[in-house]
Tab-separated table of C-alpha atoms and ligand atoms in Angstrom:
chain	number	residue	atom	x	y	z
X	1	UNK	CA	-3.013	36.373	166.153
X	2	UNK	CA	0.511	34.988	166.554
X	3	UNK	CA	0.946	31.358	165.616
X	4	UNK	CA	3.703	28.870	166.280
X	5	UNK	CA	3.992	26.027	163.766
X	6	UNK	CA	6.102	23.031	164.768
X	7	UNK	CA	7.820	21.285	161.850
X	8	UNK	CA	9.891	22.103	158.813
X	9	UNK	CA	8.897	20.261	155.640
X	10	UNK	CA	6.714	20.722	152.578
X	11	UNK	CA	3.605	19.957	154.587
X	12	UNK	CA	4.385	22.713	157.073
X	13	UNK	CA	5.074	25.111	154.219
X	14	UNK	CA	1.607	24.354	152.788
X	15	UNK	CA	-0.016	24.799	156.216
X	16	UNK	CA	1.762	28.131	156.753
X	17	UNK	CA	0.755	29.476	153.326
X	18	UNK	CA	-2.875	28.537	154.027
X	19	UNK	CA	-2.806	30.092	157.529
X	20	UNK	CA	-1.414	33.336	156.115
X	21	UNK	CA	-4.593	33.865	154.106
X	22	UNK	CA	-6.417	34.743	157.323
X	23	UNK	CA	-6.168	38.535	157.811
X	24	UNK	CA	-6.007	38.260	161.613
X	25	UNK	CA	-2.691	36.395	161.420
X	26	UNK	CA	0.210	38.644	162.381
X	27	UNK	CA	3.291	36.540	163.090
X	28	UNK	CA	3.986	32.928	162.222
X	29	UNK	CA	7.033	31.257	163.742
X	30	UNK	CA	8.178	27.978	162.235
X	31	UNK	CA	10.198	25.695	164.550
X	32	UNK	CA	12.491	24.894	162.846
X	33	UNK	CA	11.008	25.717	159.416
X	34	UNK	CA	13.470	25.641	156.513
X	35	UNK	CA	15.145	27.946	154.001
X	36	UNK	CA	12.082	28.028	151.752
X	37	UNK	CA	9.605	28.495	154.592
X	38	UNK	CA	11.666	31.522	155.649
X	39	UNK	CA	9.995	33.450	152.798
X	40	UNK	CA	6.609	32.974	154.523
X	41	UNK	CA	7.361	32.749	158.253
X	42	UNK	CA	9.974	33.530	160.870
X	43	UNK	CA	12.098	30.409	161.233
X	44	UNK	CA	13.565	29.638	164.656
X	45	UNK	CA	16.277	26.964	164.905
X	46	UNK	CA	14.539	24.760	167.480
X	47	UNK	CA	14.056	21.156	166.381
X	48	UNK	CA	10.564	19.660	166.129
X	49	UNK	CA	11.384	17.018	168.745
X	50	UNK	CA	13.014	19.455	171.181
X	51	UNK	CA	9.890	19.721	173.316
X	52	UNK	CA	11.631	21.633	176.131
X	53	UNK	CA	12.996	24.104	173.579
X	54	UNK	CA	9.552	24.570	171.998
X	55	UNK	CA	7.909	25.136	175.391
X	56	UNK	CA	10.602	27.658	176.420
X	57	UNK	CA	10.121	29.551	173.156
X	58	UNK	CA	6.356	29.608	173.679
X	59	UNK	CA	6.823	30.920	177.211
X	60	UNK	CA	9.103	33.742	176.110
X	61	UNK	CA	7.102	34.901	173.082
X	62	UNK	CA	3.520	36.148	172.647
X	63	UNK	CA	2.223	32.888	171.128
X	64	UNK	CA	-1.597	32.733	170.869
X	65	UNK	CA	-1.961	29.390	169.149
X	66	UNK	CA	0.214	26.457	168.111
X	67	UNK	CA	-0.076	23.978	165.255
X	68	UNK	CA	1.952	20.837	165.902
X	69	UNK	CA	2.312	19.159	162.512
X	70	UNK	CA	4.741	16.184	162.637
X	71	UNK	CA	4.137	12.824	164.291
X	72	UNK	CA	7.105	12.707	166.682
X	73	UNK	CA	6.360	15.837	168.754
X	74	UNK	CA	2.680	14.823	168.921
X	75	UNK	CA	3.578	11.345	170.176
X	76	UNK	CA	6.073	12.923	172.609
X	77	UNK	CA	3.324	15.069	174.167
X	78	UNK	CA	4.136	18.495	172.700
X	79	UNK	CA	0.440	19.478	172.782
X	80	UNK	CA	0.077	18.405	176.417
X	81	UNK	CA	3.104	20.475	177.394
X	82	UNK	CA	1.975	23.582	175.488
X	83	UNK	CA	-1.526	23.275	176.957
X	84	UNK	CA	0.012	23.164	180.440
X	85	UNK	CA	1.415	26.668	179.907
X	86	UNK	CA	-1.940	27.868	178.572
X	87	UNK	CA	-1.349	27.681	174.810
X	88	UNK	CA	-4.214	26.189	172.801
X	89	UNK	CA	-3.052	23.825	170.064
X	90	UNK	CA	-4.176	22.151	166.885
X	91	UNK	CA	-3.167	18.493	167.199
X	92	UNK	CA	-3.903	15.562	169.480
X	93	UNK	CA	-2.528	15.014	172.962
X	94	UNK	CA	-0.099	12.129	173.423
X	95	UNK	CA	-2.819	9.774	174.641
X	96	UNK	CA	-4.602	10.178	171.289
X	97	UNK	CA	-1.494	10.486	169.085
X	98	UNK	CA	-0.800	6.886	170.086
X	99	UNK	CA	-3.185	5.948	167.258
X	100	UNK	CA	-0.128	6.504	165.029
X	101	UNK	CA	2.583	6.032	167.666
X	102	UNK	CA	1.721	2.380	168.230
X	103	UNK	CA	0.486	0.140	165.440
X	104	UNK	CA	-0.418	-2.471	168.070
X	105	UNK	CA	-2.672	0.104	169.777
X	106	UNK	CA	-4.303	1.017	166.456
X	107	UNK	CA	-4.895	-2.612	165.479
X	108	UNK	CA	-6.348	-3.498	168.884
X	109	UNK	CA	-8.644	-0.454	168.738
X	110	UNK	CA	-9.957	-1.500	165.324
X	111	UNK	CA	-10.536	-5.043	166.495
X	112	UNK	CA	-12.368	-3.923	169.637
X	113	UNK	CA	-14.677	-1.568	167.710
X	114	UNK	CA	-15.085	-3.736	164.580
X	115	UNK	CA	-13.446	-1.195	162.261
X	116	UNK	CA	-12.433	-2.990	159.032
X	117	UNK	CA	-8.674	-3.612	158.736
X	118	UNK	CA	-6.268	-6.401	157.746
X	119	UNK	CA	-6.314	-9.463	160.035
X	120	UNK	CA	-3.249	-9.408	162.288
X	121	UNK	CA	-1.261	-10.702	165.258
X	122	UNK	CA	0.933	-8.687	167.631
X	123	UNK	CA	4.223	-10.210	168.873
X	124	UNK	CA	6.694	-9.155	171.549
X	125	UNK	CA	8.543	-12.483	171.426
X	126	UNK	CA	10.695	-13.187	168.385
X	127	UNK	CA	10.468	-16.986	168.613
X	128	UNK	CA	6.669	-16.779	168.672
X	129	UNK	CA	6.644	-14.427	165.701
X	130	UNK	CA	8.907	-16.772	163.717
X	131	UNK	CA	6.811	-19.806	164.664
X	132	UNK	CA	3.640	-18.013	163.524
X	133	UNK	CA	5.233	-17.262	160.152
X	134	UNK	CA	5.723	-20.968	159.430
X	135	UNK	CA	2.073	-21.345	158.338
X	136	UNK	CA	1.082	-17.717	157.728
X	137	UNK	CA	-0.302	-17.006	154.240
X	138	UNK	CA	2.317	-15.428	151.913
X	139	UNK	CA	2.675	-12.580	150.942
X	140	UNK	CA	2.450	-11.186	154.433
X	141	UNK	CA	3.160	-7.787	155.947
X	142	UNK	CA	5.567	-7.202	158.853
X	143	UNK	CA	5.386	-3.857	160.679
X	144	UNK	CA	7.506	-2.366	163.460
X	145	UNK	CA	5.185	-1.178	166.235
X	146	UNK	CA	6.481	2.372	166.694
X	147	UNK	CA	7.333	5.334	164.495
X	148	UNK	CA	9.969	4.354	161.948
X	149	UNK	CA	9.948	7.237	159.436
X	150	UNK	CA	7.620	5.280	157.152
X	151	UNK	CA	10.272	2.597	156.750
X	152	UNK	CA	8.971	0.111	159.318
X	153	UNK	CA	6.724	-1.782	156.885
X	154	UNK	CA	7.967	-4.805	154.933
X	155	UNK	CA	5.767	-6.503	152.344
X	156	UNK	CA	7.256	-10.022	152.395
X	157	UNK	CA	6.729	-11.895	149.130
X	158	UNK	CA	8.387	-15.077	150.444
X	159	UNK	CA	8.488	-16.816	153.819
X	160	UNK	CA	12.228	-16.148	154.068
X	161	UNK	CA	11.718	-12.402	153.508
X	162	UNK	CA	9.166	-12.414	156.313
X	163	UNK	CA	11.549	-14.240	158.673
X	164	UNK	CA	14.333	-11.796	157.805
X	165	UNK	CA	12.061	-8.816	158.455
X	166	UNK	CA	11.077	-10.139	161.884
X	167	UNK	CA	14.696	-10.887	162.809
X	168	UNK	CA	15.877	-7.470	161.592
X	169	UNK	CA	13.207	-5.652	163.563
X	170	UNK	CA	13.241	-7.675	166.749
X	171	UNK	CA	16.944	-8.329	167.204
X	172	UNK	CA	18.727	-6.396	164.461
X	173	UNK	CA	18.252	-3.130	166.320
X	174	UNK	CA	17.496	-1.485	162.962
X	175	UNK	CA	14.430	0.251	164.373
X	176	UNK	CA	15.558	0.560	167.997
X	177	UNK	CA	12.681	0.405	170.449
X	178	UNK	CA	10.173	0.765	167.570
X	179	UNK	CA	10.917	-2.816	166.518
X	180	UNK	CA	10.667	-4.529	169.912
X	181	UNK	CA	7.008	-5.216	169.143
X	182	UNK	CA	5.946	-6.268	165.649
X	183	UNK	CA	2.587	-6.592	163.966
X	184	UNK	CA	2.229	-9.298	161.317
X	185	UNK	CA	-0.778	-8.748	159.134
X	186	UNK	CA	-2.739	-9.993	156.187
X	187	UNK	CA	-1.634	-8.707	152.772
X	188	UNK	CA	-4.437	-6.636	151.228
X	189	UNK	CA	-4.876	-5.604	147.620
X	190	UNK	CA	-6.669	-2.716	145.968
X	191	UNK	CA	-6.288	0.981	145.209
X	192	UNK	CA	-5.034	3.115	148.093
X	193	UNK	CA	-6.747	6.318	149.165
X	194	UNK	CA	-5.665	8.899	151.720
X	195	UNK	CA	-8.379	10.782	153.562
X	196	UNK	CA	-7.385	13.559	155.953
X	197	UNK	CA	-10.134	14.679	158.307
X	198	UNK	CA	-10.635	17.562	160.698
X	199	UNK	CA	-12.053	16.533	164.050
X	200	UNK	CA	-12.776	18.139	167.389
X	201	UNK	CA	-13.176	14.746	169.047
X	202	UNK	CA	-16.948	14.625	168.502
X	203	UNK	CA	-17.562	15.641	164.900
X	204	UNK	CA	-15.445	14.589	161.930
X	205	UNK	CA	-15.205	16.452	158.637
X	206	UNK	CA	-13.275	14.605	155.925
X	207	UNK	CA	-11.298	16.744	153.513
X	208	UNK	CA	-11.102	16.041	149.800
X	209	UNK	CA	-9.569	12.579	149.161
X	210	UNK	CA	-6.084	12.183	147.726
X	211	UNK	CA	-3.537	9.708	146.372
X	212	UNK	CA	0.097	9.532	147.432
X	213	UNK	CA	2.817	8.054	145.182
X	214	UNK	CA	5.068	6.323	147.697
X	215	UNK	CA	7.517	4.438	145.505
X	216	UNK	CA	10.677	6.061	144.178
X	217	UNK	CA	10.280	4.940	140.563
X	218	UNK	CA	7.793	5.293	137.727
X	219	UNK	CA	5.058	2.687	137.578
X	220	UNK	CA	5.170	2.292	141.385
X	221	UNK	CA	8.530	0.501	141.353
X	222	UNK	CA	11.571	0.910	143.569
X	223	UNK	CA	11.890	1.702	147.239
X	224	UNK	CA	9.265	3.250	149.477
X	225	UNK	CA	9.866	6.962	150.014
X	226	UNK	CA	8.272	9.757	152.015
X	227	UNK	CA	6.086	10.368	148.921
X	228	UNK	CA	7.067	11.465	145.399
X	229	UNK	CA	3.851	13.268	144.516
X	230	UNK	CA	0.123	13.404	145.087
X	231	UNK	CA	-3.147	14.177	143.370
X	232	UNK	CA	-6.591	15.135	144.685
X	233	UNK	CA	-9.366	14.176	144.561
X	234	UNK	CA	-8.713	10.428	144.274
X	235	UNK	CA	-10.906	8.998	141.452
X	236	UNK	CA	-11.214	5.627	143.213
X	237	UNK	CA	-12.966	7.342	146.124
X	238	UNK	CA	-16.496	7.458	144.763
X	239	UNK	CA	-19.529	8.836	146.633
X	240	UNK	CA	-20.524	5.302	147.562
X	241	UNK	CA	-17.056	4.484	148.930
X	242	UNK	CA	-17.081	7.790	150.817
X	243	UNK	CA	-20.416	6.943	152.420
X	244	UNK	CA	-19.167	3.527	153.527
X	245	UNK	CA	-15.928	4.983	154.899
X	246	UNK	CA	-17.853	7.547	156.876
X	247	UNK	CA	-20.175	4.995	158.448
X	248	UNK	CA	-17.811	2.047	158.837
X	249	UNK	CA	-14.505	3.785	159.570
X	250	UNK	CA	-14.461	7.548	160.275
X	251	UNK	CA	-17.325	7.900	162.763
X	252	UNK	CA	-16.577	4.598	164.557
X	253	UNK	CA	-12.927	5.662	164.994
X	254	UNK	CA	-13.793	9.027	166.512
X	255	UNK	CA	-16.370	7.436	168.804
X	256	UNK	CA	-13.939	4.692	169.801
X	257	UNK	CA	-11.228	7.165	170.761
X	258	UNK	CA	-13.720	9.181	172.806
X	259	UNK	CA	-14.968	6.068	174.551
X	260	UNK	CA	-11.401	5.016	175.375
X	261	UNK	CA	-10.902	8.367	177.132
X	262	UNK	CA	-8.571	9.509	174.338
X	263	UNK	CA	-10.592	12.117	172.431
X	264	UNK	CA	-8.765	12.989	169.209
X	265	UNK	CA	-8.565	16.666	168.250
X	266	UNK	CA	-6.703	17.778	165.139
X	267	UNK	CA	-6.203	16.128	161.764
X	268	UNK	CA	-6.728	12.396	161.622
X	269	UNK	CA	-5.326	10.699	158.533
X	270	UNK	CA	-6.893	7.511	157.238
X	271	UNK	CA	-4.718	5.399	154.946
X	272	UNK	CA	-7.305	3.204	153.250
X	273	UNK	CA	-7.224	0.280	150.880
X	274	UNK	CA	-10.297	-0.319	148.738
X	275	UNK	CA	-10.381	-4.127	148.731
X	276	UNK	CA	-12.970	-6.290	147.029
X	277	UNK	CA	-14.483	-6.774	150.504
X	278	UNK	CA	-14.833	-3.035	151.017
X	279	UNK	CA	-12.639	-0.229	152.360
X	280	UNK	CA	-10.138	-1.206	155.066
X	281	UNK	CA	-7.751	0.816	157.205
X	282	UNK	CA	-4.062	0.321	156.364
X	283	UNK	CA	-2.873	2.919	158.842
X	284	UNK	CA	-3.897	5.887	160.920
X	285	UNK	CA	-1.700	8.959	161.182
X	286	UNK	CA	-2.253	11.514	163.917
X	287	UNK	CA	-1.491	14.456	161.616
X	288	UNK	CA	-1.677	15.894	158.115
X	289	UNK	CA	-0.028	13.649	155.511
X	290	UNK	CA	2.971	14.631	153.442
X	291	UNK	CA	2.684	15.184	150.446
X	292	UNK	CA	-1.136	14.883	150.577
X	293	UNK	CA	-1.415	18.220	152.419
X	294	UNK	CA	0.270	19.907	149.462
X	295	UNK	CA	-2.711	18.983	147.239
X	296	UNK	CA	-5.531	19.042	149.794
X	297	UNK	CA	-5.024	22.495	151.346
X	298	UNK	CA	-4.772	24.290	147.972
X	299	UNK	CA	-8.295	22.952	147.276
X	300	UNK	CA	-9.716	24.154	150.585
X	301	UNK	CA	-12.195	27.013	150.212
X	302	UNK	CA	-12.916	27.551	153.916
X	303	UNK	CA	-10.409	29.442	156.023
X	304	UNK	CA	-7.893	26.983	157.521
X	305	UNK	CA	-7.295	28.895	160.759
X	306	UNK	CA	-11.049	29.162	161.446
X	307	UNK	CA	-11.464	25.406	160.977
X	308	UNK	CA	-8.413	24.599	163.098
X	309	UNK	CA	-9.679	26.799	165.928
X	310	UNK	CA	-13.066	25.042	165.717
X	311	UNK	CA	-11.307	21.684	166.179
X	312	UNK	CA	-9.456	23.042	169.214
X	313	UNK	CA	-12.559	24.681	170.708
X	314	UNK	CA	-14.953	21.799	170.065
X	315	UNK	CA	-17.173	23.819	167.728
X	316	UNK	CA	-16.664	21.925	164.484
X	317	UNK	CA	-20.377	20.982	164.319
X	318	UNK	CA	-21.258	24.565	163.448
X	319	UNK	CA	-18.224	25.345	161.298
X	320	UNK	CA	-18.524	24.702	157.558
X	321	UNK	CA	-15.577	23.042	155.833
X	322	UNK	CA	-15.701	23.491	152.060
X	323	UNK	CA	-13.525	22.306	149.221
X	324	UNK	CA	-13.304	23.368	145.599
X	325	UNK	CA	-14.476	20.991	142.877
X	326	UNK	CA	-11.163	21.458	141.060
X	327	UNK	CA	-8.197	19.079	140.853
X	328	UNK	CA	-4.688	19.379	142.254
X	329	UNK	CA	-1.392	17.679	141.462
X	330	UNK	CA	1.907	17.983	143.360
X	331	UNK	CA	5.205	16.856	141.834
X	332	UNK	CA	8.099	16.295	144.234
X	333	UNK	CA	11.678	16.946	143.173
X	334	UNK	CA	14.278	14.923	145.048
X	335	UNK	CA	18.031	14.503	144.929
X	336	UNK	CA	19.176	11.569	142.817
X	337	UNK	CA	19.755	8.534	145.034
X	338	UNK	CA	16.924	9.359	147.460
X	339	UNK	CA	15.677	7.553	149.564
X	340	UNK	CA	19.064	5.868	150.062
X	341	UNK	CA	22.285	7.745	149.364
X	342	UNK	CA	22.134	11.273	148.027
X	343	UNK	CA	24.111	14.477	148.283
X	344	UNK	CA	23.031	17.773	149.792
X	345	UNK	CA	24.260	21.317	149.362
X	346	UNK	CA	23.219	21.975	145.742
X	347	UNK	CA	22.161	25.490	144.861
X	348	UNK	CA	18.348	25.628	144.443
X	349	UNK	CA	16.752	28.223	142.180
X	350	UNK	CA	13.124	28.832	141.279
X	351	UNK	CA	11.522	31.107	138.714
X	352	UNK	CA	9.009	33.493	140.359
X	353	UNK	CA	6.073	31.513	138.905
X	354	UNK	CA	7.528	28.219	140.097
X	355	UNK	CA	8.307	29.628	143.553
X	356	UNK	CA	4.703	30.760	144.041
X	357	UNK	CA	3.508	27.189	143.349
X	358	UNK	CA	6.249	25.400	145.295
X	359	UNK	CA	6.464	24.203	148.870
X	360	UNK	CA	10.011	23.684	150.066
X	361	UNK	CA	10.746	20.468	151.941
X	362	UNK	CA	14.529	20.282	152.187
X	363	UNK	CA	16.542	23.452	151.672
X	364	UNK	CA	18.398	25.915	153.858
X	365	UNK	CA	19.661	29.444	153.398
X	366	UNK	CA	23.418	29.885	153.091
X	367	UNK	CA	24.491	33.526	152.692
X	368	UNK	CA	20.939	34.358	151.679
X	369	UNK	CA	20.804	31.688	148.948
X	370	UNK	CA	18.868	28.419	148.954
X	371	UNK	CA	20.818	25.155	148.943
X	372	UNK	CA	19.364	21.667	149.219
X	373	UNK	CA	19.468	20.057	152.671
X	374	UNK	CA	17.405	16.911	152.264
X	375	UNK	CA	16.428	14.064	149.949
X	376	UNK	CA	13.062	15.477	149.017
X	377	UNK	CA	13.675	19.111	148.147
X	378	UNK	CA	10.516	20.688	146.725
X	379	UNK	CA	6.866	19.973	145.905
X	380	UNK	CA	5.204	21.983	143.141
X	381	UNK	CA	1.397	22.096	143.080
X	382	UNK	CA	-1.011	23.152	140.363
X	383	UNK	CA	-4.795	23.493	140.741
X	384	UNK	CA	-6.890	23.265	137.559
X	385	UNK	CA	-10.395	22.327	136.437
X	386	UNK	CA	-9.415	18.831	135.336
X	387	UNK	CA	-6.868	16.329	136.616
X	388	UNK	CA	-5.149	16.167	133.221
X	389	UNK	CA	-4.657	19.942	133.244
X	390	UNK	CA	-3.442	19.938	136.854
X	391	UNK	CA	-0.867	17.230	136.108
X	392	UNK	CA	0.419	19.005	132.997
X	393	UNK	CA	0.604	22.346	134.827
X	394	UNK	CA	2.410	20.873	137.857
X	395	UNK	CA	5.097	19.421	135.574
X	396	UNK	CA	5.365	22.672	133.615
X	397	UNK	CA	5.762	24.729	136.778
X	398	UNK	CA	8.209	22.305	138.366
X	399	UNK	CA	10.499	22.731	135.333
X	400	UNK	CA	11.192	26.166	136.828
X	401	UNK	CA	12.619	24.528	139.988
X	402	UNK	CA	16.297	23.791	139.435
X	403	UNK	CA	19.139	22.078	141.293
X	404	UNK	CA	21.895	19.663	140.287
X	405	UNK	CA	21.020	15.956	140.194
X	406	UNK	CA	17.311	16.597	140.645
X	407	UNK	CA	14.899	13.816	139.795
X	408	UNK	CA	11.160	13.457	139.839
X	409	UNK	CA	8.806	10.686	138.831
X	410	UNK	CA	7.428	11.234	135.335
X	411	UNK	CA	4.086	9.558	136.036
X	412	UNK	CA	2.470	11.390	138.949
X	413	UNK	CA	-1.287	11.221	138.364
X	414	UNK	CA	-1.091	8.595	135.602
X	415	UNK	CA	-2.865	5.872	137.566
X	416	UNK	CA	-5.597	8.333	138.534
X	417	UNK	CA	-6.008	9.501	134.945
X	418	UNK	CA	-6.388	5.893	133.811
X	419	UNK	CA	-8.963	5.289	136.535
X	420	UNK	CA	-10.964	8.313	135.398
X	421	UNK	CA	-11.526	6.714	131.974
V	501	LIG	P1	2.299	2.269	156.160
V	501	LIG	O1	3.649	2.804	156.607
V	501	LIG	O2	1.558	1.541	157.196
V	501	LIG	O3	1.541	3.329	155.416
V	501	LIG	O4	2.608	1.235	155.011
V	501	LIG	C1	3.336	1.623	153.861
V	501	LIG	C2	2.701	1.020	152.648
V	501	LIG	O5	2.766	-0.414	152.740
V	501	LIG	C3	1.219	1.320	152.488
V	501	LIG	O6	0.995	2.528	151.869
V	501	LIG	C4	0.781	0.154	151.653
V	501	LIG	O7	1.071	0.374	150.292
V	501	LIG	C5	1.628	-0.972	152.137
V	501	LIG	N1	0.893	-1.795	153.113
V	501	LIG	C6	0.813	-1.610	154.436
V	501	LIG	N2	0.033	-2.559	155.003
V	501	LIG	C7	-0.379	-3.374	154.013
V	501	LIG	C8	-1.206	-4.548	153.951
V	501	LIG	N3	-1.755	-5.074	155.028
V	501	LIG	N4	-1.405	-5.110	152.736
V	501	LIG	C9	-0.838	-4.593	151.621
V	501	LIG	N5	-0.050	-3.502	151.615
V	501	LIG	C10	0.187	-2.890	152.792
V	502	LIG	N1	1.898	10.316	152.884
V	502	LIG	C1	1.961	9.416	153.963
V	502	LIG	C2	2.242	10.030	155.255
V	502	LIG	O1	2.199	11.222	155.444
V	502	LIG	O2	2.506	9.284	156.186
């Protein structure tokens, strides 16, 4: 089988490595892939949002199946377009990807189907949004409606911060069209859990739970990033919490999407907050999470391609999805200054042991050698019997990943280890 994978980050690298374990896989093309992915797939310089380019490539090459991994091509209808030329895909069509593409859509869906989430209001008029803020409880959360590279969420600790966020989004042009509509929602507190789930639109099979580490600095301080590390499973996600999430959130969401005529097929990501009133949805993503995928897929015992095909074909009910009982930890190495100002172009080297455990997020090949090409550069994952061992091993292995001005958080997994006690 020849597979086309759309995307080019650490998540896609983890997906490609897992797909390669299936002996029927012959060729994997990554569009665009990256310098590190090139060791595991054939990279083709077509951008993940160049839908016409992706469709042309698929027409001209013997592609049997496509995995569309990032949010933007999904929201732009990449799956719809590939289906039109007869290529089956893993990933939702645009009418279902909207669950991530529009926060207003997601919030309205949850309200309509009584799925627990933060209380909220949607605004398209700036004056109304500002007027609402005058007596809104503080802290409050201001979100740009559309995709904003994870940067469209402001936790406002004061009323003035909330006003500034609304003004920036609605007239500052900072988020373009994504900010024309804003959602203002209740500030929730509690541990966060990520749950990725396979679904064929009818049946949903949650994967092992995980925990992202979104802030740039140790102790969850500093700016929000694309994720500085992850661990799985998440110790806050007990059996009892899992049961409630399944009944109150996962199944109702899948049923709601089906009922709305937007059946969701692919990986649905639930960003959950475990509040004192029970689990609530912080966000839905229409895809695998990054860096959660880099800890979840290494724990998967079932064959990824078989499960993906079952999602596409609507046969997930009779396809087992199994995970190991072990623990995984992924440590991200980024360029100093990320997520704001950082340099690219540093030579990246990895010892053979480190390379085997590392997914490359931001590097390209120049004259056959890897150089950094992004803020987040690598993610190194270790799987061990205990979380403490996985954390220690991930740090040990990542010491074999080297580039100038590299930095990583020193405390990935610490919160989870404390929770285990
Ligand atoms: P999102 O881009 O929606 O994942 O939001 C980014 C981060 O902001 C989340 O991971 C949470 O830590 C935080 N966040 C989002 N919504 C809320 C909320 N209603 N209350 C508290 N924190 C939130
Ligand atoms: N780790 C959060 C995300 O993928 O959006």
